[in-house]
C-alpha cells in the first residue's frame, strides 16, 4: 500500500481494474485474480523494490570459483542480495522508480527463471511458501482496493510516506503506514 499511496495514479489504475472486473458481484474469488494484470504488475514491482527477504538463504560454494571478477574459495558462504538485484541500474531502467508498467506484457515472473526478479529465491531452494504468499498478497490487496477508497490522514500527504525498514532477515517498516479507509457504496 505504501508504494500505491506514494503513486496515486498507480493506485487509481489498480482500483479501476479491480472494480471493473469484479463489478457488482460484491466479492472476489481466487480465480478472478488471473485477470488482474495491473495488480500483478504492482505486486511484482513492489517485490522488486522491497523484497520481504533482502538477502536470500546462503549457499556454500562446492569448489573455488570466480564470481563477478572475485575469487571465491571453496566452502565459502555466498549470499544473494535480492534487494540490490532489484535496484540494479544495469538491469532496470529507472531502477529506483516505482513503475508497475515495466511488468505489463513481460515474461518476468517469481519462479526463479528470471534472475532479475528473485524475491523468493530460485532453483531447488526457492521458497516453498511462494505460491501461498503470492495468492495471499494478491487476494488481500485486491479486496482492500475493491471495498475501500484510501487516503492519507488529515495533514499528511504522499511526500510524508517513508520506506525506511528495520534491519533483519526480513524487512519490516520502521514507521507504520497509517491510512484512512472509506468503504465504497456497493
Coordinates of N, CA and C in Angstrom, one line a residue:
X1 N 0.8 -1.2 0.0 CA 0.0 0.0 0.0 C 0.9 1.3 0.0
X2 N 2.1 1.2 0.6 CA 2.9 2.4 0.6 C 3.3 2.9 -0.8
X3 N 3.7 2.0 -1.6 CA 4.0 2.4 -3.0 C 2.8 2.9 -3.7
X4 N 1.6 2.3 -3.5 CA 0.4 2.8 -4.2 C 0.0 4.2 -3.7
X5 N 0.1 4.4 -2.4 CA -0.2 5.7 -1.8 C 0.8 6.8 -2.3
X6 N 2.0 6.4 -2.5 CA 3.0 7.4 -2.9 C 2.8 7.7 -4.4
X7 N 2.1 6.8 -5.1 CA 1.9 6.9 -6.6 C 0.4 6.9 -6.8
X8 N -0.3 8.0 -6.6 CA -1.8 7.9 -6.7 C -2.3 7.5 -8.1
X9 N -1.6 7.7 -9.2 CA -2.1 7.3 -10.5 C -2.1 5.7 -10.5
X10 N -1.1 5.1 -10.0 CA -1.0 3.7 -9.9 C -2.1 3.1 -9.0
X11 N -2.4 3.8 -7.9 CA -3.5 3.4 -7.0 C -4.8 3.4 -7.8
X12 N -5.0 4.5 -8.5 CA -6.3 4.6 -9.2 C -6.4 3.6 -10.3
X13 N -5.3 3.4 -11.1 CA -5.4 2.4 -12.2 C -5.6 1.0 -11.6
X14 N -5.0 0.6 -10.5 CA -5.2 -0.7 -9.9 C -6.7 -0.8 -9.4
X15 N -7.2 0.2 -8.7 CA -8.6 0.2 -8.3 C -9.6 0.1 -9.4
X16 N -9.4 0.8 -10.4 CA -10.3 0.8 -11.6 C -10.3 -0.6 -12.2
X17 N -9.1 -1.2 -12.4 CA -9.1 -2.6 -12.9 C -9.8 -3.6 -12.0
X18 N -9.5 -3.5 -10.8 CA -10.2 -4.5 -9.8 C -11.7 -4.3 -9.8
X19 N -12.1 -3.0 -9.7 CA -13.5 -2.8 -9.6 C -14.3 -3.1 -10.9
X20 N -13.7 -2.8 -12.0 CA -14.3 -3.1 -13.3 C -14.5 -4.6 -13.5
X21 N -13.5 -5.4 -13.1 CA -13.5 -6.8 -13.4 C -14.4 -7.5 -12.4
X22 N -14.5 -7.0 -11.2 CA -15.4 -7.7 -10.2 C -16.8 -7.2 -10.4
X23 N -17.0 -6.0 -10.7 CA -18.3 -5.5 -11.0 C -19.2 -5.5 -9.7
X24 N -20.4 -5.8 -9.9 CA -21.4 -5.8 -8.8 C -21.5 -7.0 -8.0
X25 N -20.7 -8.1 -8.4 CA -20.9 -9.3 -7.7 C -20.6 -9.2 -6.2
X26 N -19.8 -8.2 -5.8 CA -19.5 -7.9 -4.4 C -18.5 -8.7 -3.7
X27 N -17.9 -9.7 -4.4 CA -16.8 -10.4 -3.7 C -15.8 -10.9 -4.8
X28 N -14.7 -11.3 -4.3 CA -13.6 -11.7 -5.1 C -13.2 -13.1 -4.9
X29 N -13.0 -13.9 -5.9 CA -12.6 -15.3 -5.8 C -11.2 -15.4 -6.3
X30 N -10.5 -16.4 -5.9 CA -9.1 -16.6 -6.3 C -9.0 -16.7 -7.8
X31 N -10.0 -17.3 -8.5 CA -9.9 -17.4 -9.9 C -9.9 -16.0 -10.6
X32 N -10.6 -15.0 -10.0 CA -10.6 -13.7 -10.6 C -9.3 -13.1 -10.7
X33 N -8.3 -13.4 -9.8 CA -7.0 -12.8 -9.8 C -6.3 -12.9 -11.1
X34 N -6.5 -14.0 -11.9 CA -5.8 -14.2 -13.1 C -6.0 -13.1 -14.1
X35 N -7.1 -12.4 -14.0 CA -7.5 -11.3 -14.9 C -6.9 -9.9 -14.5
X36 N -6.2 -9.9 -13.4 CA -5.7 -8.6 -12.9 C -4.3 -8.3 -13.2
X37 N -4.0 -8.1 -14.5 CA -2.6 -7.9 -15.0 C -2.0 -6.7 -14.3
X38 N -2.7 -5.6 -14.1 CA -2.0 -4.4 -13.5 C -1.8 -4.7 -12.0
X39 N -2.7 -5.3 -11.3 CA -2.5 -5.6 -9.9 C -1.3 -6.5 -9.7
X40 N -1.1 -7.5 -10.6 CA 0.0 -8.4 -10.6 C 1.3 -7.6 -10.8
X41 N 1.3 -6.7 -11.8 CA 2.4 -5.9 -12.1 C 2.8 -5.0 -10.9
X42 N 1.8 -4.5 -10.2 CA 2.1 -3.6 -9.0 C 2.8 -4.5 -7.9
X43 N 2.3 -5.7 -7.7 CA 2.9 -6.6 -6.7 C 4.3 -7.0 -7.1
X44 N 4.6 -7.3 -8.4 CA 5.9 -7.6 -8.8 C 6.9 -6.4 -8.6
X45 N 6.4 -5.2 -8.9 CA 7.2 -4.0 -8.8 C 7.5 -3.8 -7.3
X46 N 6.5 -4.0 -6.4 CA 6.8 -3.9 -5.0 C 7.8 -4.9 -4.5
X47 N 7.7 -6.1 -4.9 CA 8.7 -7.1 -4.5 C 10.1 -6.8 -5.1
X48 N 10.1 -6.2 -6.3 CA 11.4 -5.8 -6.9 C 12.1 -4.7 -6.0
X49 N 11.3 -3.7 -5.6 CA 11.9 -2.6 -4.8 C 12.1 -3.0 -3.3
X50 N 11.2 -3.8 -2.8 CA 11.2 -4.1 -1.4 C 10.9 -5.6 -1.1
X51 N 11.9 -6.4 -1.5 CA 11.7 -7.8 -1.2 C 11.6 -8.1 0.3
X52 N 10.7 -9.1 0.6 CA 10.5 -9.5 2.0 C 11.8 -9.9 2.7
X53 N 12.6 -10.7 2.0 CA 13.9 -11.1 2.5 C 15.0 -10.5 1.5
X54 N 15.6 -9.4 1.9 CA 16.6 -8.8 1.0 C 17.8 -9.7 0.7
X55 N 18.2 -10.5 1.7 CA 19.3 -11.4 1.4 C 18.7 -12.8 1.4
X56 N 18.9 -13.5 0.3 CA 18.3 -14.9 0.2 C 19.2 -15.8 1.0
X57 N 18.7 -17.0 1.3 CA 19.3 -18.1 2.0 C 20.7 -18.3 1.5
X58 N 21.7 -18.4 2.4 CA 23.1 -18.5 1.9 C 23.3 -19.9 1.2
X59 N 24.2 -19.8 0.3 CA 24.7 -21.1 -0.4 C 26.2 -21.2 -0.1
X60 N 26.6 -22.5 -0.1 CA 28.0 -22.7 0.1 C 28.7 -23.2 -1.2
X61 N 29.8 -22.6 -1.6 CA 30.5 -23.0 -2.8 C 31.1 -24.4 -2.6
X62 N 31.0 -25.2 -3.7 CA 31.5 -26.5 -3.6 C 33.0 -26.5 -3.9
X63 N 33.4 -25.6 -4.8 CA 34.8 -25.5 -5.1 C 35.2 -24.0 -5.4
X64 N 36.5 -23.8 -5.5 CA 36.9 -22.4 -5.8 C 36.3 -22.0 -7.1
X65 N 35.8 -20.7 -7.1 CA 35.2 -20.2 -8.3 C 35.5 -18.7 -8.4
X66 N 35.0 -18.1 -9.6 CA 35.1 -16.7 -9.8 C 33.7 -16.2 -10.0
X67 N 33.4 -15.2 -9.2 CA 32.1 -14.5 -9.3 C 32.3 -13.0 -9.5
X68 N 31.9 -12.6 -10.7 CA 32.0 -11.1 -11.0 C 33.4 -10.6 -10.8
X69 N 34.4 -11.4 -11.2 CA 35.8 -11.0 -11.1 C 36.4 -11.2 -9.7
X70 N 35.7 -11.8 -8.8 CA 36.2 -12.0 -7.5 C 36.5 -13.5 -7.3
X71 N 37.6 -13.9 -6.8 CA 37.9 -15.3 -6.4 C 37.2 -15.6 -5.2
X72 N 36.4 -16.7 -5.2 CA 35.7 -17.2 -4.0 C 36.2 -18.6 -3.7
X73 N 36.7 -18.8 -2.5 CA 37.3 -20.1 -2.1 C 36.2 -21.1 -2.0
X74 N 36.6 -22.4 -2.0 CA 35.6 -23.5 -1.7 C 35.1 -23.4 -0.3
X75 N 33.9 -23.9 -0.1 CA 33.2 -23.9 1.2 C 33.0 -22.5 1.8
X76 N 32.8 -21.5 0.9 CA 32.5 -20.2 1.3 C 31.0 -19.9 1.3
X77 N 30.5 -19.3 2.3 CA 29.0 -18.9 2.2 C 28.8 -17.7 1.3
X78 N 27.9 -17.8 0.4 CA 27.6 -16.8 -0.5 C 26.1 -16.4 -0.4
X79 N 25.9 -15.1 -0.2 CA 24.5 -14.6 -0.1 C 24.1 -13.9 -1.4
X80 N 22.9 -14.1 -1.8 CA 22.4 -13.4 -3.0 C 21.6 -12.2 -2.5
X81 N 21.9 -11.0 -2.9 CA 21.3 -9.8 -2.5 C 20.2 -9.5 -3.4
X82 N 19.0 -10.0 -3.1 CA 17.8 -9.7 -3.9 C 17.4 -8.2 -4.0
X83 N 17.7 -7.5 -2.9 CA 17.4 -6.1 -2.8 C 18.2 -5.4 -3.9
X84 N 19.5 -5.7 -3.9 CA 20.4 -5.0 -4.8 C 20.1 -5.4 -6.3
X85 N 19.8 -6.6 -6.5 CA 19.4 -7.1 -7.9 C 18.2 -6.3 -8.4
X86 N 17.2 -6.1 -7.5 CA 16.0 -5.4 -7.9 C 16.2 -3.9 -8.2
X87 N 17.3 -3.4 -7.7 CA 17.6 -1.9 -7.9 C 18.8 -1.7 -8.8
X88 N 19.3 -2.7 -9.5 CA 20.5 -2.6 -10.3 C 20.2 -1.8 -11.6
X89 N 20.8 -0.7 -11.8 CA 20.5 0.2 -12.9 C 21.0 -0.4 -14.3
X90 N 21.9 -1.4 -14.2 CA 22.3 -2.1 -15.4 C 21.2 -3.1 -15.9
X91 N 20.3 -3.5 -15.0 CA 19.2 -4.4 -15.3 C 17.9 -3.6 -15.5
X92 N 17.6 -2.7 -14.7 CA 16.3 -2.0 -14.7 C 16.5 -0.5 -15.1
X93 N 15.7 -0.1 -16.1 CA 15.7 1.3 -16.4 C 15.0 2.1 -15.3
X94 N 15.5 3.2 -14.9 CA 14.9 4.0 -13.8 C 14.7 3.1 -12.6
X95 N 15.8 2.5 -12.2 CA 15.7 1.4 -11.2 C 15.2 1.8 -9.8
X96 N 15.2 3.0 -9.4 CA 14.7 3.5 -8.1 C 13.3 3.9 -8.2
X97 N 12.7 3.9 -9.4 CA 11.4 4.5 -9.7 C 10.3 3.3 -9.6
X98 N 9.2 3.6 -9.0 CA 8.1 2.6 -8.9 C 7.3 2.7 -10.2
X99 N 7.4 1.7 -11.0 CA 6.8 1.7 -12.4 C 6.3 0.3 -12.7
X100 N 5.1 0.0 -12.2 CA 4.5 -1.4 -12.5 C 4.4 -1.7 -14.0
X101 N 4.3 -0.7 -14.8 CA 4.1 -0.9 -16.3 C 5.3 -1.7 -16.9
X102 N 6.4 -1.7 -16.2 CA 7.6 -2.4 -16.7 C 7.3 -4.0 -16.8
X103 N 6.3 -4.4 -16.0 CA 5.9 -5.8 -16.0 C 4.7 -6.2 -16.8
X104 N 4.1 -5.2 -17.4 CA 3.0 -5.5 -18.3 C 3.5 -6.1 -19.6
X105 N 3.0 -7.2 -20.0 CA 3.4 -8.0 -21.2 C 4.9 -8.4 -21.1
X106 N 5.4 -8.6 -19.8 CA 6.8 -9.0 -19.6 C 6.7 -10.5 -19.2
X107 N 7.7 -11.3 -19.6 CA 7.7 -12.7 -19.2 C 8.2 -12.9 -17.8
X108 N 8.8 -11.9 -17.2 CA 9.4 -12.0 -15.9 C 8.4 -12.4 -14.9
X109 N 8.7 -13.5 -14.1 CA 7.8 -13.9 -13.0 C 8.7 -14.2 -11.8
X110 N 8.0 -14.8 -10.8 CA 8.7 -15.0 -9.5 C 9.4 -16.4 -9.4
X111 N 9.2 -17.2 -10.4 CA 9.6 -18.6 -10.3 C 11.1 -18.9 -10.3
X112 N 11.9 -17.9 -10.4 CA 13.4 -18.1 -10.3 C 14.0 -18.3 -11.7
X113 N 13.2 -18.2 -12.8 CA 13.8 -18.4 -14.1 C 14.4 -17.1 -14.6
X114 N 14.0 -16.0 -14.1 CA 14.5 -14.7 -14.5 C 15.2 -14.1 -13.3
X115 N 16.5 -14.1 -13.3 CA 17.3 -13.7 -12.1 C 17.2 -12.2 -11.8
X116 N 16.6 -11.4 -12.6 CA 16.5 -10.0 -12.3 C 15.4 -9.8 -11.3
X117 N 14.5 -10.8 -11.0 CA 13.5 -10.7 -10.0 C 13.4 -12.0 -9.3
X118 N 14.0 -12.1 -8.1 CA 14.0 -13.3 -7.4 C 13.7 -13.1 -5.9
X119 N 12.6 -12.5 -5.6 CA 12.3 -12.2 -4.2 C 12.0 -13.5 -3.4
X120 N 11.8 -14.6 -4.0 CA 11.6 -15.9 -3.3 C 12.7 -16.9 -3.6
X121 N 13.8 -16.4 -4.1 CA 14.9 -17.3 -4.4 C 14.7 -18.0 -5.8
X122 N 15.5 -19.0 -6.0 CA 15.5 -19.7 -7.3 C 16.0 -21.2 -7.1
X123 N 15.7 -22.0 -8.0 CA 16.2 -23.3 -8.0 C 15.6 -24.2 -7.0
X124 N 16.4 -25.2 -6.5 CA 15.8 -26.2 -5.6 C 15.5 -25.5 -4.2
X125 N 16.1 -24.4 -3.9 CA 15.9 -23.8 -2.6 C 14.9 -22.6 -2.7
X126 N 14.1 -22.6 -3.7 CA 13.1 -21.5 -3.8 C 12.2 -21.6 -2.6
X127 N 11.6 -20.5 -2.2 CA 10.7 -20.5 -1.0 C 9.5 -21.5 -1.3
X128 N 9.3 -22.5 -0.4 CA 8.2 -23.4 -0.6 C 6.9 -22.7 -0.4
X129 N 6.8 -21.6 0.3 CA 5.5 -20.9 0.5 C 5.3 -19.8 -0.5
X130 N 6.0 -19.8 -1.6 CA 5.9 -18.7 -2.6 C 4.5 -18.6 -3.1
X131 N 3.9 -19.7 -3.6 CA 2.6 -19.7 -4.2 C 1.5 -19.2 -3.2
X132 N 1.6 -19.7 -2.0 CA 0.6 -19.3 -1.0 C 0.8 -17.8 -0.6
X133 N 2.1 -17.4 -0.5 CA 2.4 -16.0 -0.2 C 1.9 -15.0 -1.3
X134 N 2.1 -15.4 -2.5 CA 1.6 -14.5 -3.6 C 0.1 -14.5 -3.7
X135 N -0.5 -15.6 -3.5 CA -2.0 -15.7 -3.5 C -2.6 -14.8 -2.4
X136 N -2.0 -14.9 -1.2 CA -2.4 -14.1 -0.1 C -2.3 -12.6 -0.3
X137 N -1.2 -12.2 -0.9 CA -1.0 -10.8 -1.1 C -2.0 -10.3 -2.2
X138 N -2.1 -11.1 -3.3 CA -3.0 -10.7 -4.4 C -4.4 -10.6 -3.9
X139 N -4.9 -11.6 -3.2 CA -6.3 -11.5 -2.7 C -6.5 -10.4 -1.7
X140 N -5.6 -10.3 -0.8 CA -5.8 -9.2 0.3 C -5.8 -7.8 -0.4
X141 N -4.8 -7.6 -1.2 CA -4.7 -6.2 -1.9 C -5.9 -6.0 -2.8
X142 N -6.3 -7.0 -3.6 CA -7.4 -6.8 -4.4 C -8.7 -6.5 -3.6
X143 N -8.9 -7.2 -2.5 CA -10.1 -6.9 -1.7 C -10.1 -5.5 -1.0
X144 N -8.9 -5.1 -0.6 CA -8.7 -3.8 0.0 C -9.0 -2.7 -1.0
X145 N -8.6 -2.9 -2.2 CA -8.8 -1.9 -3.2 C -10.2 -1.9 -3.8
X146 N -10.8 -3.1 -3.7 CA -12.2 -3.2 -4.2 C -13.2 -2.6 -3.2
X147 N -13.0 -2.8 -2.0 CA -14.0 -2.4 -0.9 C -13.8 -1.0 -0.4
X148 N -12.6 -0.5 -0.5 CA -12.3 0.8 0.1 C -11.6 1.8 -0.8
X149 N -11.9 3.1 -0.5 CA -11.1 4.2 -1.1 C -10.1 4.5 0.0
X150 N -8.9 4.8 -0.4 CA -7.8 5.1 0.6 C -7.3 6.5 0.5
X151 N -7.0 7.1 1.6 CA -6.5 8.4 1.6 C -5.6 8.6 2.9
X152 N -4.8 9.7 2.8 CA -3.9 10.0 3.9 C -4.6 10.6 5.0
X153 N -4.2 10.5 6.2 CA -4.9 11.2 7.3 C -4.7 12.7 7.1
X154 N -5.6 13.5 7.7 CA -5.5 14.9 7.7 C -4.1 15.4 8.0
X155 N -3.6 16.3 7.2 CA -2.3 16.9 7.5 C -1.1 16.1 6.9
X156 N -1.4 15.0 6.3 CA -0.3 14.2 5.7 C -0.5 14.1 4.2
X157 N 0.6 14.0 3.5 CA 0.5 13.8 2.0 C 1.5 12.7 1.6
X158 N 1.5 12.4 0.3 CA 2.3 11.3 -0.1 C 3.8 11.5 0.1
X159 N 4.3 12.7 0.2 CA 5.7 13.0 0.5 C 6.1 12.6 1.9
X160 N 5.1 12.4 2.8 CA 5.4 12.0 4.1 C 5.6 10.5 4.3
X161 N 5.3 9.7 3.3 CA 5.4 8.3 3.3 C 6.9 8.0 3.2
X162 N 7.4 7.2 4.1 CA 8.8 6.8 4.0 C 8.9 5.3 3.8
X163 N 10.1 4.8 3.3 CA 10.3 3.4 3.1 C 11.4 2.9 3.9
X164 N 11.7 3.5 5.0 CA 12.7 3.0 5.9 C 12.3 1.7 6.5
X165 N 13.2 0.8 6.6 CA 13.0 -0.6 7.2 C 13.9 -0.8 8.3
X166 N 13.5 -1.7 9.2 CA 14.3 -2.2 10.3 C 15.3 -3.3 9.8
X167 N 16.5 -3.3 10.3 CA 17.4 -4.4 9.8 C 17.0 -5.7 10.3
X168 N 17.3 -6.7 9.5 CA 16.9 -8.1 9.9 C 16.9 -9.0 8.7
X169 N 16.5 -10.3 9.0 CA 16.5 -11.3 7.9 C 15.3 -10.9 7.0
X170 N 14.2 -10.5 7.5 CA 13.1 -10.0 6.7 C 12.9 -8.5 7.0
X171 N 12.3 -7.8 6.0 CA 12.1 -6.4 6.1 C 10.8 -6.1 6.8
X172 N 10.8 -5.1 7.7 CA 9.7 -4.6 8.4 C 9.8 -3.1 8.3
X173 N 8.6 -2.4 8.0 CA 8.7 -1.0 8.0 C 9.1 -0.4 9.4
X174 N 9.9 0.6 9.3 CA 10.3 1.2 10.6 C 9.2 2.1 11.1
X175 N 8.5 2.7 10.3 CA 7.3 3.6 10.7 C 6.1 3.0 10.0
X176 N 5.0 2.8 10.8 CA 3.8 2.2 10.3 C 3.2 3.2 9.2
X177 N 2.5 2.6 8.3 CA 1.7 3.3 7.3 C 0.3 3.5 7.9
X178 N -0.1 4.7 8.1 CA -1.4 5.0 8.6 C -2.2 5.6 7.5
X179 N -3.4 5.0 7.3 CA -4.2 5.4 6.2 C -5.7 5.5 6.7
X180 N -6.5 6.2 6.0 CA -7.9 6.3 6.3 C -8.6 5.5 5.2
X181 N -9.4 4.5 5.6 CA -10.2 3.7 4.6 C -11.6 4.1 4.7
X182 N -12.1 4.4 3.5 CA -13.6 4.8 3.4 C -14.2 3.7 2.5
X183 N -15.2 3.0 3.2 CA -16.0 2.0 2.5 C -16.7 2.6 1.3
X184 N -16.6 1.9 0.2 CA -17.3 2.5 -1.0 C -18.8 2.0 -1.0
X185 N -19.6 2.7 -1.6 CA -21.1 2.3 -1.7 C -21.2 1.2 -2.7
X186 N -21.8 0.1 -2.3 CA -22.0 -1.1 -3.2 C -23.1 -0.8 -4.2

